[in-house]
Amino acid sequence: MNVDLDNDIDRLYVAPREEFVRERDALVRTLRKAGDRAVAAEVAALRKPTLVAWTVNQLAHKERRDIDLLLDAGKRIIDAQESSISKGGRADLDAAQASLRRAISGLTAQASAILGPDAGRTTLTRVAETLRTAATAPAGRELLARGRLSEELSGTGWEIVAGFAPAPARAKSKRAGKQVDAPADTAAKRAAEIQAQARRLRELKASLTAAEKRQRTASRQERAAAERLEDLRAARSDADAEVESLADEIAAAEQALAELRRKAE
């Protein structure tokens, strides 16, 4: 994608939400006139952002420093996950999560100012959830960095993994200096917690698989609809051109007829 087109698309997502469709369609017409029909079809398929997604996009373009801090905290969380689980340490993960919470809190306050009268508690909660999810999911991070979200995001599953605590160190006997096993009831409780978390994780993965299948189906349908819409718009454009041409011919014929009648008088 060339730089000018990239900037044009950025402007779509920065513009007031109610102007998105009009601005997109204007860009599509420009691309068609330039002969870039394939690119025009791609632009025509861009969806108008939801209110929450539009708000996050505004933050991405207008509060760049705070968004960068959020993305940095999200990257640190991702990097700390493996270390936390494999090595049993949580210091880096806890610090990154604290940074993430602070960044989200500040950005949510800024979102309230952007939304104005639309800044209800539910909407702001969904903005915060979208920020959190986008910051810790690879695909979400790219969309957030570019400010091009079209819908809100939720639940990546990172919070489940982050909830795992490192395995406790085995207690040492003060008198003998030897390791002793933890009490049976504590071990049983921890085993039950691990099983519950593992079961929950399996359920989430199953839900994700089903959601991804629905997503692929919807994407195929969307592409087919976009192609059909492109064909219809092309047909409409051809018909408009034909109507305009015929109207010009009719006007010329009427003028010629009037001239012949004038001469015959």
XYZ file of C-alpha atoms in Angstrom:
265
model
C 0.000 0.000 0.000
C 1.475 3.391 -0.980
C 2.077 6.089 1.601
C -0.663 8.421 0.347
C -3.299 5.690 0.479
C -2.093 4.657 3.930
C -2.535 8.236 5.112
C -5.967 8.421 3.482
C -7.070 5.305 5.369
C -5.680 6.735 8.616
C -7.843 9.797 8.060
C -10.927 7.580 7.803
C -10.348 6.280 11.320
C -9.490 9.703 12.747
C -12.551 11.411 11.255
C -15.789 11.779 13.235
C -17.512 8.401 13.357
C -20.613 9.611 11.536
C -18.458 10.666 8.568
C -16.668 7.337 8.142
C -18.942 5.853 5.470
C -19.109 9.063 3.418
C -15.332 9.527 3.530
C -14.711 5.857 2.715
C -17.029 5.897 -0.263
C -15.402 9.097 -1.548
C -11.999 7.407 -1.338
C -13.392 4.363 -3.166
C -14.652 6.537 -6.010
C -11.262 8.244 -6.276
C -9.490 4.902 -6.471
C -11.868 3.632 -9.147
C -11.329 6.712 -11.270
C -7.596 6.099 -10.959
C -8.128 2.529 -12.193
C -7.243 0.869 -8.871
C -10.346 -1.316 -8.742
C -8.766 -4.059 -6.621
C -7.636 -1.576 -3.980
C -10.998 0.178 -4.211
C -12.709 -3.115 -3.361
C -10.495 -3.542 -0.312
C -11.273 -0.038 0.913
C -14.993 -0.534 0.250
C -14.900 -3.544 2.591
C -13.651 -1.437 5.531
C -16.324 -1.393 8.211
C -17.481 1.603 10.206
C -15.993 1.278 13.722
C -18.266 0.712 16.673
C -18.425 3.541 19.202
C -15.950 1.763 21.490
C -13.538 0.944 18.647
C -13.771 4.508 17.304
C -12.932 5.881 20.753
C -9.867 3.639 21.061
C -8.782 4.703 17.565
C -9.000 8.353 18.627
C -6.779 7.576 21.606
C -4.294 5.793 19.345
C -3.966 8.817 17.068
C -4.232 11.616 19.633
C -2.623 10.144 22.771
C 0.365 8.465 21.138
C 2.685 8.543 24.145
C 0.129 6.938 26.471
C -0.732 4.297 23.880
C 2.979 3.501 23.500
C 3.247 3.063 27.272
C 0.244 0.730 27.168
C 1.745 -1.324 24.346
C 5.047 -1.499 26.202
C 3.308 -2.804 29.328
C 1.428 -5.345 27.219
C 4.661 -6.550 25.612
C 6.272 -6.921 29.032
C 3.313 -9.010 30.194
C 3.610 -11.287 27.159
C 7.361 -11.660 27.699
C 6.909 -12.352 31.418
C 4.275 -15.080 30.943
C 6.665 -17.852 29.999
C 9.174 -16.883 32.660
C 6.432 -16.764 35.284
C 5.161 -20.254 34.482
C 8.453 -22.022 33.785
C 10.620 -20.428 36.475
C 8.017 -19.747 39.126
C 8.731 -16.025 39.511
C 6.109 -13.274 39.261
C 8.002 -10.061 39.992
C 8.314 -8.945 36.349
C 4.767 -10.033 35.560
C 3.282 -8.206 38.543
C 5.198 -5.033 37.663
C 4.035 -5.196 34.038
C 0.421 -5.760 35.080
C 0.605 -2.754 37.406
C 1.933 -0.619 34.523
C -0.862 -1.913 32.292
C -3.517 -0.983 34.850
C -2.109 2.534 35.245
C -1.971 3.052 31.483
C -5.549 1.832 31.020
C -6.798 4.018 33.858
C -5.265 7.130 32.308
C -6.492 6.333 28.804
C -10.003 5.557 30.047
C -10.154 9.006 31.643
C -9.111 10.514 28.308
C -11.746 8.398 26.547
C -14.374 9.944 28.801
C -13.436 13.383 27.507
C -13.585 12.168 23.896
C -16.994 10.539 24.339
C -18.561 13.452 26.190
C -22.260 12.705 26.877
C -21.814 9.168 25.530
C -19.298 8.331 28.261
C -21.469 5.929 30.237
C -19.987 3.497 32.745
C -20.662 0.486 30.517
C -19.083 2.136 27.480
C -15.971 3.148 29.419
C -15.668 -0.365 30.840
C -15.737 -1.753 27.307
C -13.131 0.806 26.210
C -10.868 -0.304 29.071
C -11.380 -3.974 28.183
C -10.591 -3.310 24.533
C -7.414 -1.468 25.502
C -6.331 -4.316 27.791
C -7.078 -7.011 25.231
C -5.492 -5.157 22.323
C -2.327 -4.525 24.315
C -1.773 -8.223 25.067
C -2.906 -9.916 21.831
C -0.601 -9.895 18.760
C -3.315 -9.022 16.232
C -4.876 -6.511 18.597
C -1.530 -4.817 19.220
C -1.053 -4.054 15.523
C -4.568 -2.636 15.135
C -4.171 -0.556 18.286
C -0.764 0.746 17.228
C -2.221 1.889 13.890
C -5.539 3.071 15.338
C -7.621 0.952 12.966
C -9.949 -1.106 15.122
C -13.417 -1.679 13.706
C -14.919 -3.454 16.708
C -14.294 -3.777 20.422
C -12.188 -6.608 21.841
C -12.533 -8.683 24.986
C -11.047 -11.642 26.851
C -7.720 -12.860 25.477
C -7.198 -15.519 28.130
C -3.992 -13.941 29.447
C -5.659 -13.222 32.772
C -6.211 -16.974 33.252
C -2.552 -17.820 32.765
C -1.465 -14.848 34.837
C -3.564 -16.178 37.691
C -1.325 -19.202 38.145
C 0.876 -18.817 41.208
C 4.375 -20.354 41.321
C 4.651 -23.695 43.068
C 5.372 -23.178 46.789
C 8.806 -24.036 48.095
C 8.923 -27.085 50.263
C 9.189 -26.177 53.949
C 12.345 -26.952 55.863
C 12.412 -28.384 59.353
C 14.064 -25.881 61.680
C 15.449 -28.667 63.889
C 16.650 -31.160 61.330
C 17.263 -28.770 58.384
C 15.495 -31.292 56.112
C 12.691 -30.703 53.633
C 9.267 -31.896 54.693
C 6.140 -32.284 52.570
C 3.363 -29.691 52.793
C 0.283 -30.750 54.754
C -1.945 -33.124 52.821
C -4.963 -30.835 52.920
C -2.957 -27.923 51.435
C -1.595 -30.112 48.660
C -5.075 -31.430 47.884
C -6.491 -27.910 47.804
C -3.781 -26.729 45.422
C -4.297 -29.762 43.186
C -8.017 -28.995 43.045
C -7.299 -25.364 42.142
C -4.932 -26.408 39.372
C -7.501 -28.845 37.979
C -10.181 -26.164 38.058
C -7.925 -23.685 36.276
C -6.907 -26.284 33.704
C -10.550 -27.177 33.075
C -11.426 -23.517 32.678
C -8.550 -23.067 30.234
C -9.756 -26.044 28.162
C -13.248 -24.569 28.064
C -11.877 -21.217 26.933
C -9.819 -22.848 24.194
C -12.873 -24.771 22.995
C -14.884 -21.536 22.954
C -12.075 -19.826 21.068
C -12.008 -22.593 18.446
C -15.760 -22.266 17.920
C -15.538 -18.474 17.774
C -12.696 -18.619 15.251
C -14.769 -20.946 13.073
C -17.664 -18.478 13.173
C -15.215 -15.684 12.442
C -13.889 -17.468 9.338
C -17.413 -18.128 8.111
C -18.403 -14.510 8.663
C -15.250 -13.313 6.909
C -16.014 -15.455 3.855
C -19.547 -14.136 3.753
C -18.299 -10.593 4.188
C -15.828 -10.958 1.319
C -18.520 -12.418 -0.917
C -20.853 -9.564 -0.009
C -18.098 -7.019 -0.632
C -17.433 -8.509 -4.058
C -21.132 -8.489 -4.857
C -21.395 -4.898 -3.658
C -18.441 -3.938 -5.838
C -20.146 -5.509 -8.861
C -23.390 -3.694 -8.077
C -21.622 -0.384 -7.618
C -19.803 -0.878 -10.913
C -23.117 -1.675 -12.622
C -24.660 1.420 -11.037
C -21.761 3.537 -12.241
C -22.130 2.168 -15.791
C -25.875 2.773 -15.711
C -25.368 6.345 -14.461
C -22.926 6.984 -17.291
C -25.372 5.546 -19.854
C -28.242 7.642 -18.500
C -26.102 10.773 -18.677
C -25.014 9.965 -22.238
C -28.569 9.294 -23.414
C -29.790 12.482 -21.777
C -27.170 14.442 -23.721
C -28.184 12.734 -26.980
C -31.855 13.474 -26.338
C -31.084 17.130 -25.651
C -29.087 17.337 -28.887
C -31.847 15.620 -30.867
C -34.489 17.957 -29.463
C -32.354 20.959 -30.360
C -31.853 19.632 -33.906
C -35.578 18.993 -34.302
C -36.420 22.480 -33.140
C -33.945 23.931 -35.610
C -35.459 21.946 -38.516
C -38.966 23.071 -37.612
C -37.813 26.671 -37.420
C -36.308 26.438 -40.905
C -39.453 24.750 -42.293
C -41.688 27.624 -41.202
